[in-house]
mmCIF file with all atom_site columns, C-alpha atoms in Angstrom:
data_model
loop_
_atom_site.group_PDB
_atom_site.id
_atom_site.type_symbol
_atom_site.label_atom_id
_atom_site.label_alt_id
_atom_site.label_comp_id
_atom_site.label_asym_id
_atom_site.label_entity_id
_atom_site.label_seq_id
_atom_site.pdbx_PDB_ins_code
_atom_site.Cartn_x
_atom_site.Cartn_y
_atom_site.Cartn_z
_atom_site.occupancy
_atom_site.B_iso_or_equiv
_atom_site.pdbx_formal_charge
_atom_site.auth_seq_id
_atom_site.auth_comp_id
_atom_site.auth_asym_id
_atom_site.auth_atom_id
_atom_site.pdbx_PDB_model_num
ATOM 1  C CA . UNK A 1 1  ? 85.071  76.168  89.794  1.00 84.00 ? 1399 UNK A CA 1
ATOM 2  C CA . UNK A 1 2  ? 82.445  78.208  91.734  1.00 89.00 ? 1400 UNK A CA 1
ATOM 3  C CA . UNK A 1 3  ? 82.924  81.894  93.341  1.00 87.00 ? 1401 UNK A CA 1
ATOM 4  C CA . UNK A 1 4  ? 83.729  80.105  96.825  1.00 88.00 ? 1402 UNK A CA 1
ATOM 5  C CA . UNK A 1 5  ? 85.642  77.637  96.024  1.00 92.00 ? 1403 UNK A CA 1
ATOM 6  C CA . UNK A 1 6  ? 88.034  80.369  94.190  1.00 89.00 ? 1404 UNK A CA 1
ATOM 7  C CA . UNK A 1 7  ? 88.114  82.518  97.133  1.00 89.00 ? 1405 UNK A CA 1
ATOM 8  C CA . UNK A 1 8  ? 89.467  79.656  98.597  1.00 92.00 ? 1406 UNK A CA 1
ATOM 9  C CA . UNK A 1 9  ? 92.733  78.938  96.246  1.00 93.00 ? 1407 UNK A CA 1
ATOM 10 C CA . UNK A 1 10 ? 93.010  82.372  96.025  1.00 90.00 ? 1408 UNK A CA 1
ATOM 11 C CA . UNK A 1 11 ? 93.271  82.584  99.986  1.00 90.00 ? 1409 UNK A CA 1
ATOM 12 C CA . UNK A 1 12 ? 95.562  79.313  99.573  1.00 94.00 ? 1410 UNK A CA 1
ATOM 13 C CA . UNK A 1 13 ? 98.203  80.922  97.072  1.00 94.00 ? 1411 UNK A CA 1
ATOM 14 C CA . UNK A 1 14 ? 98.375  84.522  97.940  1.00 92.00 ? 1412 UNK A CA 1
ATOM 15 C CA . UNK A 1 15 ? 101.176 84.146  100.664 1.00 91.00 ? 1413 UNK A CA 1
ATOM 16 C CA . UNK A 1 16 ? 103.276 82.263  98.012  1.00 94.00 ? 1414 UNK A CA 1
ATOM 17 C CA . UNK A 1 17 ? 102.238 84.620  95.490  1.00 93.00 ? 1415 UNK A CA 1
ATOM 18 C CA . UNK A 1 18 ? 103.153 87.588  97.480  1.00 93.00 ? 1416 UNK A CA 1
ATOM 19 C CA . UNK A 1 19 ? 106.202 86.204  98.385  1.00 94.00 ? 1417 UNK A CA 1
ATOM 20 C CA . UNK A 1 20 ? 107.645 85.269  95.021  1.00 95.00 ? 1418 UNK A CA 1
ATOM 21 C CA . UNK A 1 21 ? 106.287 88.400  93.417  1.00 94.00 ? 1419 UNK A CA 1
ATOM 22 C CA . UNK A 1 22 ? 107.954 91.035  96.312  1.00 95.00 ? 1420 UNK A CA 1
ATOM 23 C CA . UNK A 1 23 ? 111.452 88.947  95.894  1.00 96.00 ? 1421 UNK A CA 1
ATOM 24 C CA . UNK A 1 24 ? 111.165 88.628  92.138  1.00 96.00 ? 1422 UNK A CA 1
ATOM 25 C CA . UNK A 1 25 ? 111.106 92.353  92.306  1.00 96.00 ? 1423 UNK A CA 1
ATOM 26 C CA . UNK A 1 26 ? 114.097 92.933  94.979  1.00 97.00 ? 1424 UNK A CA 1
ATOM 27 C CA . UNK A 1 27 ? 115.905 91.145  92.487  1.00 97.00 ? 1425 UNK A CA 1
ATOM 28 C CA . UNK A 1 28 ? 115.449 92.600  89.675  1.00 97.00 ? 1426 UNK A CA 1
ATOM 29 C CA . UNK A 1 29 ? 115.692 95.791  90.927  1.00 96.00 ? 1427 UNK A CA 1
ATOM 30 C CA . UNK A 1 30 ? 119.208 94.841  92.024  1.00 97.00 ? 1428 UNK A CA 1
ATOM 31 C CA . UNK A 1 31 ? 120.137 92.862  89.045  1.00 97.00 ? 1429 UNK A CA 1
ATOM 32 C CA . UNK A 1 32 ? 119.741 96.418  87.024  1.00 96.00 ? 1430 UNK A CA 1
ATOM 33 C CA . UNK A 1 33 ? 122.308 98.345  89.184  1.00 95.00 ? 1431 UNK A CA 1
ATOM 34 C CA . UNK A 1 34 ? 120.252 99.727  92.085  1.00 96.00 ? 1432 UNK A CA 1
ATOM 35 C CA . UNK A 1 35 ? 121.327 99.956  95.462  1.00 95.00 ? 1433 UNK A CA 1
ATOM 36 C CA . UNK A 1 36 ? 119.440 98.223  98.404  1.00 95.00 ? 1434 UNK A CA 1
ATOM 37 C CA . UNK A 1 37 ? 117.429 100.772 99.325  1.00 95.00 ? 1435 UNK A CA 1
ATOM 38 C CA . UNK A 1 38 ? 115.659 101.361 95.995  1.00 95.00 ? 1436 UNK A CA 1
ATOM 39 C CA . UNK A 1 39 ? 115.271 98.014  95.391  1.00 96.00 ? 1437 UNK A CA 1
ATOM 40 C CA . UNK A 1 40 ? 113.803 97.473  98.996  1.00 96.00 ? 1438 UNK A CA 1
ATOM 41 C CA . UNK A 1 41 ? 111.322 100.287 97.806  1.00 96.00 ? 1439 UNK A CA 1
ATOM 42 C CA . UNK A 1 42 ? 110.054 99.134  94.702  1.00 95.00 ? 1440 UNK A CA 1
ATOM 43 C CA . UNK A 1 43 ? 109.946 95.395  96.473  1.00 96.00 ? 1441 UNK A CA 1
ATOM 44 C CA . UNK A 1 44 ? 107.914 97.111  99.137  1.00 96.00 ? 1442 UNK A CA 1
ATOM 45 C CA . UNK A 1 45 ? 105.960 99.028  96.720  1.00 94.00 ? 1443 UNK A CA 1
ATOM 46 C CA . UNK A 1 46 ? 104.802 95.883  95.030  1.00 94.00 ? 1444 UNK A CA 1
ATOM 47 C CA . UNK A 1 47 ? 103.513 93.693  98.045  1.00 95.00 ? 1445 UNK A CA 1
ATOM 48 C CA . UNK A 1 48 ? 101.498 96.607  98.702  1.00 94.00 ? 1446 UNK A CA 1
ATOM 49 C CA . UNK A 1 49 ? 99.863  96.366  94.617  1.00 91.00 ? 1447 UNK A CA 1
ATOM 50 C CA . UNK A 1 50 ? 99.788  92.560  95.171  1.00 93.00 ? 1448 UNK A CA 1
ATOM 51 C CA . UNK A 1 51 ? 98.290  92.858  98.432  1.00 92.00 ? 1449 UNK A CA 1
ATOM 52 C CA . UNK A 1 52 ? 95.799  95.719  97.073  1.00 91.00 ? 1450 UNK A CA 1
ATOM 53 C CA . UNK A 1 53 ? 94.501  93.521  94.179  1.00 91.00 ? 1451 UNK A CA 1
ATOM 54 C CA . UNK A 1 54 ? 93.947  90.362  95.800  1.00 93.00 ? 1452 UNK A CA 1
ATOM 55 C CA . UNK A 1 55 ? 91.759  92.658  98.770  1.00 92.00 ? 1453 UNK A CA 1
ATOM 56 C CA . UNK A 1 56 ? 89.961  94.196  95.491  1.00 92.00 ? 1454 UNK A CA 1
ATOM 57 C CA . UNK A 1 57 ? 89.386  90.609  94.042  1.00 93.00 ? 1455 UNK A CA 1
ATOM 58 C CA . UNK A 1 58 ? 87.924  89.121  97.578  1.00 92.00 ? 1456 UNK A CA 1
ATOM 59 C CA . UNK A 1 59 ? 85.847  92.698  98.231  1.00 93.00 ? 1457 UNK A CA 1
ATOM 60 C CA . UNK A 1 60 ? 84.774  94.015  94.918  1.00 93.00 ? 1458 UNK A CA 1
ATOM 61 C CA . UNK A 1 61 ? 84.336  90.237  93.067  1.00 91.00 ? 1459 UNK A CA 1
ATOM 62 C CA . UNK A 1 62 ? 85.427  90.223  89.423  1.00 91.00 ? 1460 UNK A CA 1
ATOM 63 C CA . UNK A 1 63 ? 83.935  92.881  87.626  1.00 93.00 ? 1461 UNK A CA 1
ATOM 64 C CA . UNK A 1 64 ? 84.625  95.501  90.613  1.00 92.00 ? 1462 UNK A CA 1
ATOM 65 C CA . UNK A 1 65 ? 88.895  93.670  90.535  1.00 93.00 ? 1463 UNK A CA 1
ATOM 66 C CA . UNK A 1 66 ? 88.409  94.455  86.344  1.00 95.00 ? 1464 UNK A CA 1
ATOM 67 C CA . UNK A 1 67 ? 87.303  97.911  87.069  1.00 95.00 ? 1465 UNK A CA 1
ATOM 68 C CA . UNK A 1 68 ? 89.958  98.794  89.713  1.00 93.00 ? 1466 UNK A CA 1
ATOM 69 C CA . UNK A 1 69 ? 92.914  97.311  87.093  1.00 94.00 ? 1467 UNK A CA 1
ATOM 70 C CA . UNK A 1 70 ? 90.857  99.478  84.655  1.00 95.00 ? 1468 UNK A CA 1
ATOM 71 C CA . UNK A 1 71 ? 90.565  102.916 86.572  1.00 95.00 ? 1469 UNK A CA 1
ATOM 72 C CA . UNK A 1 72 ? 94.190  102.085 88.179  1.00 92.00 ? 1470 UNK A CA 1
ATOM 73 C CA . UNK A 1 73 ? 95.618  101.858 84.376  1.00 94.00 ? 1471 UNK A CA 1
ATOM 74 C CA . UNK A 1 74 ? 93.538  105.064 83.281  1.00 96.00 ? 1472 UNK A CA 1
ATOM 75 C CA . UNK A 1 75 ? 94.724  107.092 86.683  1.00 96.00 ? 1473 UNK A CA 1
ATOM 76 C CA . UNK A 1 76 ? 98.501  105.789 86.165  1.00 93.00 ? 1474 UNK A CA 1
ATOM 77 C CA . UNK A 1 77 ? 98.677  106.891 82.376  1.00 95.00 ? 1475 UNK A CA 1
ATOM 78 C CA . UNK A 1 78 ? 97.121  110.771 82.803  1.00 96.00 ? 1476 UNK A CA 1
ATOM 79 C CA . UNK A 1 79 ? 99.198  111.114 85.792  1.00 95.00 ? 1477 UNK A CA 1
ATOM 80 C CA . UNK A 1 80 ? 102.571 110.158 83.619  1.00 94.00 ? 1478 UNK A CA 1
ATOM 81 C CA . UNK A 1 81 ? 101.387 112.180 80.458  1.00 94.00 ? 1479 UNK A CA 1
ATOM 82 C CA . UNK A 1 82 ? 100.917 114.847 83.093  1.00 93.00 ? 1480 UNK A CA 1
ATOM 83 C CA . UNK A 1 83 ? 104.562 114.452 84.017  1.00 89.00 ? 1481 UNK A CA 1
ATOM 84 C CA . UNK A 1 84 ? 104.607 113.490 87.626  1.00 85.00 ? 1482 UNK A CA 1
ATOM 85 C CA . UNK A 1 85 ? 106.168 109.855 86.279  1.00 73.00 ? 1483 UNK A CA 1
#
């Protein structure tokens, strides 16, 4: 599969993707005891990562989408060994 024909199925699946991955969340927010509203954040919270990696994948290509995860994991796990998580 070339670079442009994956930007295409990329482009094709992302709403789906998005969809089921933002609702997948909802729910299992909910399923674990949380009201609506916290579950309606994380939900929110993670179309906005889904959203954020496929723009890194289509900008950046694939080594700048590996870097972001990379730099994004790296960021994430100082911040919570620093205690703000």
């Amino acid at each position: 599969m070339t670079e442009d024909e994956h930007l295409a199925w990329l482009k094709k699946i992302m709403p789906m993707v998005a969809t089921l991955m933002t609702v997948g969340t909802f729910l299992v927010i909910r399923l674990a005891g949380h009201g609506n509203g916290t579950a309606l954040l994380v939900a929110g919270i993670m179309f906005g990562f889904v959203l954020l990696m496929y723009g890194a994948r289509v900008v950046l290509g694939v080594k700048g989408f590996v870097v972001v995860i990379g730099a994004g994991a790296v960021i994430l796990w100082r911040l919570q060994r620093n205690g703000y998580f």
